[in-house]
Amino acid sequence: MFAFLTALLSITFPVTMTAEKPFSFKDTPGKLPREVVPTDYSIRIVPNIGTLTFSGKETVKLDVRNPVRRLVLNALELEITDASLDGEALPKSAIKIDSEKELLTIALPSESATGRIRRGELAVGEHTLALRFSGKINQQGQGLFYMHYQGLESGTQKIMLGTQFEATDARRFFPCWDEPAFRARFQLTAVVPENWLAVSNMPIETEKKIEGGKEVRFAATPPMSSYLNVFVAGELDLIESRSGPTQIRVITTKGKAELGSYALEVTAQILQYYNDYFGVPYPLPKLDQIALPGGFGGAMENWGGITYYESALLFDPKNSSAETKQIIYEVIAHEMAHMWFGDLVTMAWWDNLWLNEGFASWMGTKCTAHFNPQWEVWLRRSVPRDPTRRVGIAKEAAMEGDARSTTHPIQQSIATEAEANSAFDDITYKKGQSFLRMLESFLGEEVFRDGIRRYIAAHKYSNTTTADLWNALSETSKKPIGEIAAGWTEQPGFPVVKVKREADGKIQLTQERFTVNSKNAPPLKWKIPLTYSVVGEAPATLLMTGTIASLQNIAADRALKLNVNGAGNYRAEYDEPSWRLLLKALPNLGVEDRVNLLSDAWAFVQSGRAPVSLYFGLVEELPPSTEVAEHQQIINVLDFINRLLGTREREEFQPYARSLLRPTFETLGWEPKEGELPTVGNLRASLINALGDLSDPEIIAGCRERFEKYLANPASLAPDLRPPVLAVVGHYADEKTWSKLHDLGLKTASIEEKQNYYNALAETTDPQLVKKTLPIALTDELPTSRAIFLVSAVARDSGHPDMAWKFAAANMKTLLAKVDAAGANRYVPGLFTFFSDVSRADELKSYAKNNLPAASAPEVAKVVDEIQFRSEFKRRLAPQLKAWTGKNKLTTGTIGGVSNKGTSKSQNKSY
Ligand SMILES: [Zn+2]
């Protein structure tokens, strides 16, 4: 799953490590008894659009492995009308639904006419359960849901259906053994209107006209987990091609199929790459990429029928930005990696969700970087997982959360459905991805790939635990991978490695846990697969197993860089002589290493290990460049500071911040140049956005002028410039401009353009206009999954988080009705993220206590920690910034225990 809308989640865990065992069906956690295993489902669904309900029936072949007295499976918000076993009807009284546990229990009669039930026990062997049921079609993206969207002819309102089952919502569509280890074959039949196209995991087997529409029967799937089922239906178009034996289609709402051309091309390219990488070819006859115009916010790896939020799949060469194109590639690469990692081989239980998500994130990024090296994808998080956060570095996002007291290990115990839904967080996705990248760079690409091939071949059509993956990698690498990995996946946090130069070319390395705002964190130790290089020479590796290690024969006048290309999930803190040599060597470092130094330096400022002069001293020493990742890192820091400071301090800070960005913007200019790299377009857009927020008068005027021209002639504004120009215009909008933006948003049928306009509305700082923006969240103007996050965007971008929260609190019921399972625990805490006043932390705690479910506690704790951190950091940062930007006072602080004096550029140059 690719959840755009999730924020960080965190749970406090005991710091004990228990070695995990390879997959065994019997020992896998879960609620369902293991005696009865479904092997084949045949399901027939009849949706009723008028009443937003559906009726269904199913037969399930069961393999009864031990005699049982009752059947226990999952069902939620379904009404069971009939049940029969082996053809004999069961009384209504035998059926019991526990809606809290989400279980359906069917008690068996004491005897059956066939003799297969005796003394209340169902005999070992094959049996058939048949059920009739009905359920509802939801507004939010869980189970079967509907989407309203604008048809191509303006003013026409259309409706279509889709499903979202991960983690635990297949049970809202049909009664089933809804835990990932219960693999079975699923054969779906559905009745839809005659002019609709229906899509599921497998190709259509038969289609026939019946009263009230047509009945579509799909072929049965191979054995798979229930959460991977999919059903989509509506007035749809498609384009298709073929790659070897696989039919590839991009499916869209009517009239948009051509916008799927890019996705179709990308799918063929990626399919070939993965077929080769995994060593087992894609096993289904077809692969559909399905664009949904709403209802759900991300992408979902249903086997053979992947669903995407429309703007993550469709690319309009005339109107889409370069950023959109990159996001599309990356999301497709992520979801397609799941066709193997997740679908063909599935994690046994949600405590190993990282096996799916960490792996797909790593593999998707590796594949994207392979075909598009110029996009700098390892250095950038192209996909904004949360609309309230700007683009940043994937690894950094995970490390920021992982440094806090509220973090958790990658592998975490999961007991309830709500906990399973909460497991989709930055630690699972991004720390998982970072750890795999570190491991691959340590083992070498080929050894690592051979291990993955061995793992896939050994476990296809089955389930696994993390131990199975480490065993496969240990066998190919002949290294104890499980031992190295344990510290990274079974305990929270990560280390900082301190570098100290000693006499005779010896360098002492020391590791300790790195934390931010977490004073009493238990000290932990890691086996660190270190990489290092003497700048200009080939990199080397060292497995650091103890607290202290040393490097020999490093010349005293040569710069040493740890964590080559920033591929490792740890920080490096240099003593003064080492730092001085690195600053001198900056022009000889690649962009990966420069970004790594910037990220580490900023983290040390956040943690209080260094004063802000360490970071800005480094920024001022950087050689001129137009590499987007490097500037993005700096922009994110400036943006964070700008939002944190009070009005007066902000006014003092902004001219300095602008002076850091202006030279690069002047090199690039406003207009895209022919033949420039697509990343230059990304950089220009980011600079305009950032300079606009930093009150640059020329940028604001330039954006307004371009907006006026755009109103008369949309083609006058390059697609890359639209999001930043609209955002800046929105930020400083008066009522007339606000209304223009709103009208444009109402009119467009493009989900991508619509989002640009409403993002611009959320930027508005004028309180009177903020009052007009917020109620839009309650209307149908935006797709359900996006509407509620308009409030989050206002909290972040308008500078009025107080107004956003007040509005949300007053309308909570309506807002929460639009949130899906994955978002429910996070929505309220997310609105508090942008406060830096500790009294708000108390307000959140007391609101949560009285109004939120227990499952949201970890996310509440995380945001409380964030507010406390921001409050403390603001106090600490303000005087340091004043001194630095004033350039007339001395600040002192330490880097790795060594005094870092001097604030002016010339003084820093002497380092
Ligand atoms: Zn995923």
PDB file of C-alpha atoms and ligand atoms in Angstrom, residues 1-2 301 334 338 357 429, ligand 1:
ATOM      1  CA  MET A   1       0.000   0.000   0.000  1.00  0.00           C
ATOM      2  CA  PHE A   2       1.187   3.499  -0.609  1.00  0.00           C
ATOM      3  CA  GLU A 301      -1.117  -3.514  -4.631  1.00  0.00           C
ATOM      4  CA  HIS A 334       6.620   0.505  -5.519  1.00  0.00           C
ATOM      5  CA  HIS A 338       4.562  -5.820  -4.258  1.00  0.00           C
ATOM      6  CA  GLU A 357       6.487  -2.128   2.697  1.00  0.00           C
ATOM      7  CA  TYR A 429       8.303   2.031   5.059  1.00  0.00           C
TER       8      TYR A 429
HETATM    9 ZN    ZN B   1       3.305  -0.562  -0.367  1.00  0.00          ZN
END
